[in-house]
Short mmCIF file of C-alpha atoms and ligand atoms in Angstrom, two decimals:
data_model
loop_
_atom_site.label_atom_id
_atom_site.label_comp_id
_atom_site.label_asym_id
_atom_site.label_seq_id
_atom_site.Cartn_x
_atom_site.Cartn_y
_atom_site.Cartn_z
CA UNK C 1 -21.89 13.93 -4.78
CA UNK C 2 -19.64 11.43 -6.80
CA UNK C 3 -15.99 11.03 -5.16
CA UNK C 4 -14.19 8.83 -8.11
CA UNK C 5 -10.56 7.56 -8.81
CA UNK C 6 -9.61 9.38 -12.37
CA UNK C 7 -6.19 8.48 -13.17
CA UNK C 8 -3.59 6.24 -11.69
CA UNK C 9 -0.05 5.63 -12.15
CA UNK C 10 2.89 3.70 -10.58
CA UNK C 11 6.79 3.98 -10.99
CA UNK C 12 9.31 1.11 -10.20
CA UNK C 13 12.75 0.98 -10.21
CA UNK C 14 14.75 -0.81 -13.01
CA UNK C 15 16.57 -3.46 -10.50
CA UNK C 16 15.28 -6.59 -10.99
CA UNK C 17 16.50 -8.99 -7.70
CA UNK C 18 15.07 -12.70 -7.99
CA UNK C 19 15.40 -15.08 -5.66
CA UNK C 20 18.21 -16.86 -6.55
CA UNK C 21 20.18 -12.91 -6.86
CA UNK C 22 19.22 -12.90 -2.72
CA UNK C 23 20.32 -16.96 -2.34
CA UNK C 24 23.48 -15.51 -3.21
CA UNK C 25 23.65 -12.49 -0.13
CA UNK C 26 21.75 -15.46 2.69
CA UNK C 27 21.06 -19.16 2.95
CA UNK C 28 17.66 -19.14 1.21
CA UNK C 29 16.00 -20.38 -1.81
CA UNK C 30 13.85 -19.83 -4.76
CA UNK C 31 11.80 -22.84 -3.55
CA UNK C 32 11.44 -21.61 -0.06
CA UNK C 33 10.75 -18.13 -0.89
CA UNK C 34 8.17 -19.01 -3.80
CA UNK C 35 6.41 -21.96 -1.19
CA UNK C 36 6.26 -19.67 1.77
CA UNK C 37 5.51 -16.47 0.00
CA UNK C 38 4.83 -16.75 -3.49
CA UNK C 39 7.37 -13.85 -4.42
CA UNK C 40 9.62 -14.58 -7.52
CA UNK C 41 11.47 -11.34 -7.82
CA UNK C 42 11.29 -7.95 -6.52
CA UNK C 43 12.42 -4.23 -7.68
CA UNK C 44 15.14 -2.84 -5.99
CA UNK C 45 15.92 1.30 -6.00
CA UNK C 46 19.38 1.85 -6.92
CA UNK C 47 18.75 5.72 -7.72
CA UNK C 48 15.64 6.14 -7.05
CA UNK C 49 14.50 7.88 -3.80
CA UNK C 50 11.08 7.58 -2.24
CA UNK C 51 9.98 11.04 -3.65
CA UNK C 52 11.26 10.18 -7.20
CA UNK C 53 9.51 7.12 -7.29
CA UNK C 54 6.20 9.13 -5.80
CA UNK C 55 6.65 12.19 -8.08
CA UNK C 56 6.82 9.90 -11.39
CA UNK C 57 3.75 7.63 -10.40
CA UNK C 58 1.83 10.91 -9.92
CA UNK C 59 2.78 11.99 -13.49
CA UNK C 60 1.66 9.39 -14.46
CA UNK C 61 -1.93 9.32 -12.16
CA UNK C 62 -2.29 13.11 -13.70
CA UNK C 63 -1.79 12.76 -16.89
CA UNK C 64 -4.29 9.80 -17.30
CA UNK C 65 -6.56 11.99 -15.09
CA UNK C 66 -6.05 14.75 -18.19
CA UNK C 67 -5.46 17.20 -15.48
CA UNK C 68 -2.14 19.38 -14.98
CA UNK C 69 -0.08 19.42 -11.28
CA UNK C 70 -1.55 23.56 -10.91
CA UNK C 71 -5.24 21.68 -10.80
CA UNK C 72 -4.15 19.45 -7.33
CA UNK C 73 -5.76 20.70 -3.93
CA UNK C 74 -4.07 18.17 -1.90
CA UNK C 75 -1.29 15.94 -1.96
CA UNK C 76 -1.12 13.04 0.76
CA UNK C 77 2.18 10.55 0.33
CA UNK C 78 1.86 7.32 2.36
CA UNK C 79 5.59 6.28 3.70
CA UNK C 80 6.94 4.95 6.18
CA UNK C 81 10.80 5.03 4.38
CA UNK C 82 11.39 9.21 3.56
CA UNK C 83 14.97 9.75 2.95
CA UNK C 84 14.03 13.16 4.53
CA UNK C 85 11.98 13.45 7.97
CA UNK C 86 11.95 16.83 7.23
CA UNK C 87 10.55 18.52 4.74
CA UNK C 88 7.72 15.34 4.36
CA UNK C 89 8.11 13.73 1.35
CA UNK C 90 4.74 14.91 -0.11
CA UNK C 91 6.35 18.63 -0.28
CA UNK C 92 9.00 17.27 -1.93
CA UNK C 93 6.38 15.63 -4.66
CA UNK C 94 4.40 19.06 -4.94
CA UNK C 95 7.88 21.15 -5.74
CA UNK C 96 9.03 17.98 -8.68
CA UNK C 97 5.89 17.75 -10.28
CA UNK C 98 4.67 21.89 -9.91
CA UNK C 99 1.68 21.41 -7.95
CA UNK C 100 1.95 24.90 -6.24
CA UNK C 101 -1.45 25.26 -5.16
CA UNK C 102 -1.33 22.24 -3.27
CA UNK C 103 -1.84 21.60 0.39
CA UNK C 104 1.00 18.63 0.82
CA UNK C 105 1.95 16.39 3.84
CA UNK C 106 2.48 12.85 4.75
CA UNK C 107 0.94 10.27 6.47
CA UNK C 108 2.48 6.89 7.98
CA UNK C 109 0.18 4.03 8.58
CA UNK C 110 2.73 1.79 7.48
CA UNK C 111 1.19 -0.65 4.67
CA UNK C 112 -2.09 0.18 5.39
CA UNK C 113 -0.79 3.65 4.39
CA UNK C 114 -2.20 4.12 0.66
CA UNK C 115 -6.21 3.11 2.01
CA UNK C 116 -5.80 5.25 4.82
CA UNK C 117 -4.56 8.57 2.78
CA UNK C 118 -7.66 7.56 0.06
CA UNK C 119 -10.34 7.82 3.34
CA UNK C 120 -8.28 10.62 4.44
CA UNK C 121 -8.32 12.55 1.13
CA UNK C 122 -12.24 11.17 0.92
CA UNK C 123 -13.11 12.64 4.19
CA UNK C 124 -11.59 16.14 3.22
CA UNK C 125 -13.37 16.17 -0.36
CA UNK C 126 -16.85 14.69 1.05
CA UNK C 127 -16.50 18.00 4.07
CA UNK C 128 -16.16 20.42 0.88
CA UNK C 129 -12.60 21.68 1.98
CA UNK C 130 -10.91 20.66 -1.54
CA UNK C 131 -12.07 19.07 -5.02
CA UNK C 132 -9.71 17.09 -5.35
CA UNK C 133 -6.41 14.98 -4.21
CA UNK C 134 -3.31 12.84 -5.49
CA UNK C 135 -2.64 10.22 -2.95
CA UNK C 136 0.20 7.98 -3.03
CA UNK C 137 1.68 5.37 -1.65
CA UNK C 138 5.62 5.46 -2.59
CA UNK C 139 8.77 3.31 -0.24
CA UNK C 140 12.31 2.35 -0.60
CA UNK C 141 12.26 -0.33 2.16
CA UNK C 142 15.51 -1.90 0.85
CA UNK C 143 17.60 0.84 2.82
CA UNK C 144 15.84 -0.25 6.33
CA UNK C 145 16.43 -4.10 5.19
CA UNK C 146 19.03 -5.94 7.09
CA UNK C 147 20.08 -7.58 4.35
CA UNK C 148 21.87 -10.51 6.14
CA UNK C 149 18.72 -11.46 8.09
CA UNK C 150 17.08 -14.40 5.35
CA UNK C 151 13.73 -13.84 8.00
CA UNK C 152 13.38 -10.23 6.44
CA UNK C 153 15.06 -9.11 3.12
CA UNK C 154 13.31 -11.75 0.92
CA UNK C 155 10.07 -9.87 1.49
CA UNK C 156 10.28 -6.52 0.46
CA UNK C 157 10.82 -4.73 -2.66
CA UNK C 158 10.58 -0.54 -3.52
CA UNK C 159 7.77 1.34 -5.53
CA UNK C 160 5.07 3.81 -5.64
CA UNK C 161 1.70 4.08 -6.75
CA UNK C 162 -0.48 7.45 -6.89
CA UNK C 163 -4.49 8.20 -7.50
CA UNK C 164 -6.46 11.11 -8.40
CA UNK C 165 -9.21 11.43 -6.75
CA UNK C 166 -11.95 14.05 -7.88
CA UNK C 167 -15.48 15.31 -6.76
CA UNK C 168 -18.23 15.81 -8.83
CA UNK C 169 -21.63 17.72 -7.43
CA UNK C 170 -23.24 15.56 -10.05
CA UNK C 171 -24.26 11.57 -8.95
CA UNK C 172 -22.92 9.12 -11.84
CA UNK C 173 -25.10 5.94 -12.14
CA UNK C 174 -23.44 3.79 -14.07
CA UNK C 175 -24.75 1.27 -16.59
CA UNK C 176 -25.26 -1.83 -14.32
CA UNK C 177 -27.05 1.09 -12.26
CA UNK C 178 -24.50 1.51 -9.62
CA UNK C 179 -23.50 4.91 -8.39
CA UNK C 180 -19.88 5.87 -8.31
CA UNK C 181 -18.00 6.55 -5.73
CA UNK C 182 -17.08 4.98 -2.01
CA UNK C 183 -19.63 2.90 -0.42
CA UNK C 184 -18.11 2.64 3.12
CA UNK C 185 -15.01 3.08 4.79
CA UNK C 186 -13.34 0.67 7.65
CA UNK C 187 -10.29 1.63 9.40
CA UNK C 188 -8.45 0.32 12.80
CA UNK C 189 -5.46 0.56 14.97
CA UNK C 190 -3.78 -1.69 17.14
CA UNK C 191 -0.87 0.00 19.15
CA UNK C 192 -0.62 -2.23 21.78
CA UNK C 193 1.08 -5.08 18.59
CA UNK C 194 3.19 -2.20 17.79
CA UNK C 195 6.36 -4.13 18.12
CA UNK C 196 5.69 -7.25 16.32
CA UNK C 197 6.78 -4.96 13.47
CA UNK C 198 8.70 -2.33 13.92
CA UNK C 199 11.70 0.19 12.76
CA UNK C 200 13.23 2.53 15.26
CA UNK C 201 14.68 6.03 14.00
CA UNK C 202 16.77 7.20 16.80
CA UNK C 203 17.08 6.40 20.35
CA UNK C 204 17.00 10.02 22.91
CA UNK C 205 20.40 11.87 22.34
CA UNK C 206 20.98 15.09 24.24
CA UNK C 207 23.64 16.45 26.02
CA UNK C 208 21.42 15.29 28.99
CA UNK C 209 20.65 11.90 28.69
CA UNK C 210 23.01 9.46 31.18
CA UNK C 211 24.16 6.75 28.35
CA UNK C 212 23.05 7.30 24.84
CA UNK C 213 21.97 4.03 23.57
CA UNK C 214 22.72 2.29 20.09
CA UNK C 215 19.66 1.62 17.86
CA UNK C 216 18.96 -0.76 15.42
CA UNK C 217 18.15 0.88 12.37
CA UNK C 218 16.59 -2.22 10.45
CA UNK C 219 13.22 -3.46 10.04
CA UNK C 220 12.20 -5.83 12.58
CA UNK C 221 9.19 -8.62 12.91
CA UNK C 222 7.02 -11.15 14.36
CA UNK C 223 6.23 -12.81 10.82
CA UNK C 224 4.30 -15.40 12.50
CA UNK C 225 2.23 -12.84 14.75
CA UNK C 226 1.90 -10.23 11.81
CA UNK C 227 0.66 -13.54 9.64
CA UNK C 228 -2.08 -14.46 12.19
CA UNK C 229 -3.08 -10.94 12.80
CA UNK C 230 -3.60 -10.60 9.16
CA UNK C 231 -5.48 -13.59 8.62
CA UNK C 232 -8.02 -12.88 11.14
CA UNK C 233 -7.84 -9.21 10.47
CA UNK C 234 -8.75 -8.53 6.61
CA UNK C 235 -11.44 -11.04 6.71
CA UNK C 236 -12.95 -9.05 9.57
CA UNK C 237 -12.51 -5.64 8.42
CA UNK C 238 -13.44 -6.41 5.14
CA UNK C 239 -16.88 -8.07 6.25
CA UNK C 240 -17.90 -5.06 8.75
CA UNK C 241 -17.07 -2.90 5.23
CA UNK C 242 -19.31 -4.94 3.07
CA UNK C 243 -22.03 -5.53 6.06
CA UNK C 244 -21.96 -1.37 6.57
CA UNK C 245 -22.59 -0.99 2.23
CA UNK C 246 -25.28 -3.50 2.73
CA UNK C 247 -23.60 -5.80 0.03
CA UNK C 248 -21.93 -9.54 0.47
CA UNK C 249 -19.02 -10.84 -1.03
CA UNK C 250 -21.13 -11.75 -4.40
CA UNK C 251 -21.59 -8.31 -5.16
CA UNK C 252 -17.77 -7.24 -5.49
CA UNK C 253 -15.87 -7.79 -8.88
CA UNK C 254 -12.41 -7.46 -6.91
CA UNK C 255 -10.73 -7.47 -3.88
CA UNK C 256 -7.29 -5.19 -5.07
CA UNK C 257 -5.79 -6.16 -1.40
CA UNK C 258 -2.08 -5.36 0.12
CA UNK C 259 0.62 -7.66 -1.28
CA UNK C 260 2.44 -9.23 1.29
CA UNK C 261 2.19 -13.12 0.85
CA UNK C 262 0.09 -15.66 -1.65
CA UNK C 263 -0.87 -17.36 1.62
CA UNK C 264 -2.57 -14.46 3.11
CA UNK C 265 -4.63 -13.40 0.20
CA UNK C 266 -5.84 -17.13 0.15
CA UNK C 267 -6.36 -17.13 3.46
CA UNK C 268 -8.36 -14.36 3.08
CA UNK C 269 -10.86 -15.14 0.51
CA UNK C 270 -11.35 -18.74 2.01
CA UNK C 271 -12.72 -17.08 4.97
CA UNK C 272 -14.52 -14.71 3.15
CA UNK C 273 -15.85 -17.82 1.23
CA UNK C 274 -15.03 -15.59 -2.23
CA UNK C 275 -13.67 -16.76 -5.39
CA UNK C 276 -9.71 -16.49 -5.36
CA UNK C 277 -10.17 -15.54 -9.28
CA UNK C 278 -11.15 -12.10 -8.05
CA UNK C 279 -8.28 -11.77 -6.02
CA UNK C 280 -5.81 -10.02 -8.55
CA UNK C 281 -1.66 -10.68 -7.68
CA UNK C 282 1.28 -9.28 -8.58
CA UNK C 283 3.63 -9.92 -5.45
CA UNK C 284 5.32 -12.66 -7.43
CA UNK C 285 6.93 -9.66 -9.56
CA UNK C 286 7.25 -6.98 -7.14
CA UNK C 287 7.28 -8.07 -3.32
CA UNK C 288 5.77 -6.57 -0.47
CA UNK C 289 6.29 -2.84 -1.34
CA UNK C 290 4.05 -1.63 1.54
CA UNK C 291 1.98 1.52 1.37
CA UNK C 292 2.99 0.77 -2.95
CA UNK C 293 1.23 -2.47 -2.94
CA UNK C 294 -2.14 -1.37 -3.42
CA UNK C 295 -1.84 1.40 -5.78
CA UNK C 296 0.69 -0.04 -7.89
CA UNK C 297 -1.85 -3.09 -8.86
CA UNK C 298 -4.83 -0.91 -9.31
CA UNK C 299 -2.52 0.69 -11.64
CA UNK C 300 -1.38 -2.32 -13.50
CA UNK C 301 -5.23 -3.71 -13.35
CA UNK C 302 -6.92 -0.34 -14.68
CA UNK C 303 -4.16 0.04 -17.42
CA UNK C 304 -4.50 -3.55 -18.95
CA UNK C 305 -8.50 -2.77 -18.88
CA UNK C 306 -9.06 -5.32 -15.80
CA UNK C 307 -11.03 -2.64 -14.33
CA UNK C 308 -14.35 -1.27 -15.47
CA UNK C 309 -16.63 1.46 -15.28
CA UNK C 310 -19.41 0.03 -12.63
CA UNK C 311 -16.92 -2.60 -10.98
CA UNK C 312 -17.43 -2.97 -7.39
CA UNK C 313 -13.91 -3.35 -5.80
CA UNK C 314 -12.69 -3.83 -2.12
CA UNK C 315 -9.55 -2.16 -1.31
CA UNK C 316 -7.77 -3.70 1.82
CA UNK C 317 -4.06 -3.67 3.51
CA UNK C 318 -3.13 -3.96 6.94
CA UNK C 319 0.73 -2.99 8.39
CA UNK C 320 2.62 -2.01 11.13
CA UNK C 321 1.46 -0.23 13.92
CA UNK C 322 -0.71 -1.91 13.91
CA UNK C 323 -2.98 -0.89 11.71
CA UNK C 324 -5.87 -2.57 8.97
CA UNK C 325 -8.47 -1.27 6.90
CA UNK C 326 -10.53 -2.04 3.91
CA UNK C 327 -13.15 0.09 1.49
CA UNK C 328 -15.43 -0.71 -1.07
CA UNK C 329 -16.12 1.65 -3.99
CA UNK C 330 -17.56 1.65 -7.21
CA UNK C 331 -15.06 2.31 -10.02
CA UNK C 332 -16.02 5.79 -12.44
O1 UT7 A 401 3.20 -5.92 5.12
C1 UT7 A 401 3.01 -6.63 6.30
C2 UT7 A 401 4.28 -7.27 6.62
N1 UT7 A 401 4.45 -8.59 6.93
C3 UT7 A 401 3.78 -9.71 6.64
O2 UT7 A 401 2.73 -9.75 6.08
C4 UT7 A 401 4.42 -10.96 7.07
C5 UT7 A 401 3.48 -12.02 7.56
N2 UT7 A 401 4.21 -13.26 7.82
C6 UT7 A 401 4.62 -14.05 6.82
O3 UT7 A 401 4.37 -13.77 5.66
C7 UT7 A 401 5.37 -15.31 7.18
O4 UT7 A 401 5.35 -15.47 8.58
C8 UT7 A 401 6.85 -15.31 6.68
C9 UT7 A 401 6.88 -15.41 5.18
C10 UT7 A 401 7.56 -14.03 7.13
C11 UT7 A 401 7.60 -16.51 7.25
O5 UT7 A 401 6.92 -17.71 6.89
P1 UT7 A 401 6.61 -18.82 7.99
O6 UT7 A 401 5.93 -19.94 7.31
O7 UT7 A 401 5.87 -18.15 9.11
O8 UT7 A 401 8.04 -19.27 8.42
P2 UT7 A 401 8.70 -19.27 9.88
O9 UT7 A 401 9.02 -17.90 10.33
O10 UT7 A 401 7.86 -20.13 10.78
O11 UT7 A 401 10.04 -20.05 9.61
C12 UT7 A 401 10.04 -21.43 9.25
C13 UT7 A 401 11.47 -21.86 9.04
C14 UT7 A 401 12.40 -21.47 10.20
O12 UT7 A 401 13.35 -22.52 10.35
P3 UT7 A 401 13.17 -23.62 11.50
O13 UT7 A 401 13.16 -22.85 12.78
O14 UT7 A 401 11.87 -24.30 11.21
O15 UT7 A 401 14.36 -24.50 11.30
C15 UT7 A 401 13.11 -20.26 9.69
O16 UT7 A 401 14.38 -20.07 10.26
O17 UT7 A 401 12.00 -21.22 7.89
C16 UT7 A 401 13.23 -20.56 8.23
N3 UT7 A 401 13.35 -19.39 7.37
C17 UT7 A 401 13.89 -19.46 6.14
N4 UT7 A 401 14.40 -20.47 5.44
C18 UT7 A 401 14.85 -20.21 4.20
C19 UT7 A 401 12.95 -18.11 7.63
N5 UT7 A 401 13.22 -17.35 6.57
C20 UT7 A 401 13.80 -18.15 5.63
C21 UT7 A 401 14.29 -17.92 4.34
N6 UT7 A 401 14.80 -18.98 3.66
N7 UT7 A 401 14.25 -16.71 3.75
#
């Protein structure tokens, strides 16, 4: 059975916000940000919502895919900034784009979001229960920004980026004589770092509860502890992936990872001892858009024709929670 990728698409907002817009808000600097980071500019949503952003980039993923929103089984959305808790944002994406037959819900695993809704939507299409799935990864992380801490709202920037993924009962070889499809699957959880970055909703509030206390709602981290975790993370998961496909680092075209910082992704493919030219980038234009990252640069790469059929990529992100994760598939 061939599990492939068929379309994908991505939607940004129109706000552009360089460096020198956010040395205006904080005592920062394009130097500083570009040195520590290597982010330039990011996009910031002024009307856009986290299930506008999701339900465009899925357009998008569809109608590359040549498929209508009545063919989708399943809908997963990756986000860990709803403007809704409830309905979940990924009903909100089936009722905008039509995709009434759909089974729709969300899933938070922070950045690592997008990789774990592609195993997830894997694992249901590999057990036979649907055909096929648009996973997405969509956030508007500017509202949970505190944007007078310099630490934190330099990072971030909003975006989505969507997949359609479809079964065939048919094996594809391509023509380098690789077979389509995922190769293995890596994912892992580490609650007891949960705090080194975190966002609280609400505190308890009943008419029970003695003294009700005040929450902050921003984003809060351990940059240094997320950096290290990160560092030693990726490199690790990413090997155990490529060890369980029986491949090394040689064998893989490109390693589409989650955007966070320059420093990371060289940190990365040091240890991995791979060539930083297949490390694709496009923080500098659009930030750290979390469960977006991924997604929205396989998008980018497959529409300038960076990706071909037979490529062997790695797909890896790790987040809050916290959580990492990394696959390896051969693009269809
Ligand atoms: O999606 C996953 C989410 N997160 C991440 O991947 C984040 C991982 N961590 C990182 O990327 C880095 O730790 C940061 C980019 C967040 C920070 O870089 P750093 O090299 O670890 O800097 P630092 O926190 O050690 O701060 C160094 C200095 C400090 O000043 P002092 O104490 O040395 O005087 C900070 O106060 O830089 C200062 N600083 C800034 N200066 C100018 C912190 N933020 C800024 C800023 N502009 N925006």
């Amino acid at each position: 059975m061939t599990i492939k990728i068929t379309g994908t698409g991505s939607a940004l907002p129109e706000k552009t916000v360089t460096n020198s817009d956010i040395a205006k808000l904080v005592d920062t600097s394009d130097d500083w940000i570009r040195e520590r980071t290597g982010i330039s500019e990011r996009r910031i949503a002024t009307n856009d919502t986290v299930s506008s952003l999701a339900s465009k980039a899925c357009t998008n993923a569809l109608e590359m895919a040549g498929r209508n929103a009545e063919d989708v089984e399943l809908i997963i959305v990756a986000t860990c900034s709803p403007e809704f808790l409830l309905p979940c944002c990924a009903c909100q994406v089936q009722s905008d784009i039509g995709a009434h037959k759909a089974v729709a819900f969300d899933l938070n695993a922070a950045c690592s979001g997008f990789l774990f809704a592609l195993n997830t939507a894997y694992a249901y299409v590999q057990a036979g229960l649907y055909k096929n799935a648009l996973i997405v990864g969509s956030e508007v992380l500017s509202k949970l920004i505190d944007w007078t801490d310099r630490s934190i709202c330099v990072l971030f920037g909003d975006g989505a980026g969507a997949a359609f993924v479809e079964t065939s009962d048919i094996d594809e070889i391509c023509e380098n004589g690789r077979k389509v499809g995922v190769e293995s699957i890596v994912m892992g959880s580490d609650g007891t770092k949960g705090m080194t970055l975190s966002c609280m909703e609400r505190g308890l509030a009943n008419p029970y509860v003695e003294k009700i206390e005040k929450v902050n709602p921003y984003v809060h981290m351990d940059g240094q502890e997320v950096y290290k975790f990160a560092t030693r993370q990726v490199p690790a998961c990413i090997s155990t992936a490529l060890e369980k496909a029986g491949f090394t680092t040689d064998d893989i075209d490109l390693f589409v990872l989650h955007q966070a910082n320059i420093r990371i992704i060289e940190s990365v493919a040091k240890r991995l001892k791979a060539d930083i030219s297949k490390f694709p980038v496009n923080l500098n234009r659009v930030g750290n858009m979390s469960s977006a990252t991924i997604p929205v640069l396989l998008d980018e790469l497959n529409r300038d024709g960076k990706i071909k059929k037979g490529d062997r990529l790695v797909l890896s992100g790790f987040g809050a929670g916290l959580t990492y994760g990394a696959s390896v598939l051969v693009w269809g």
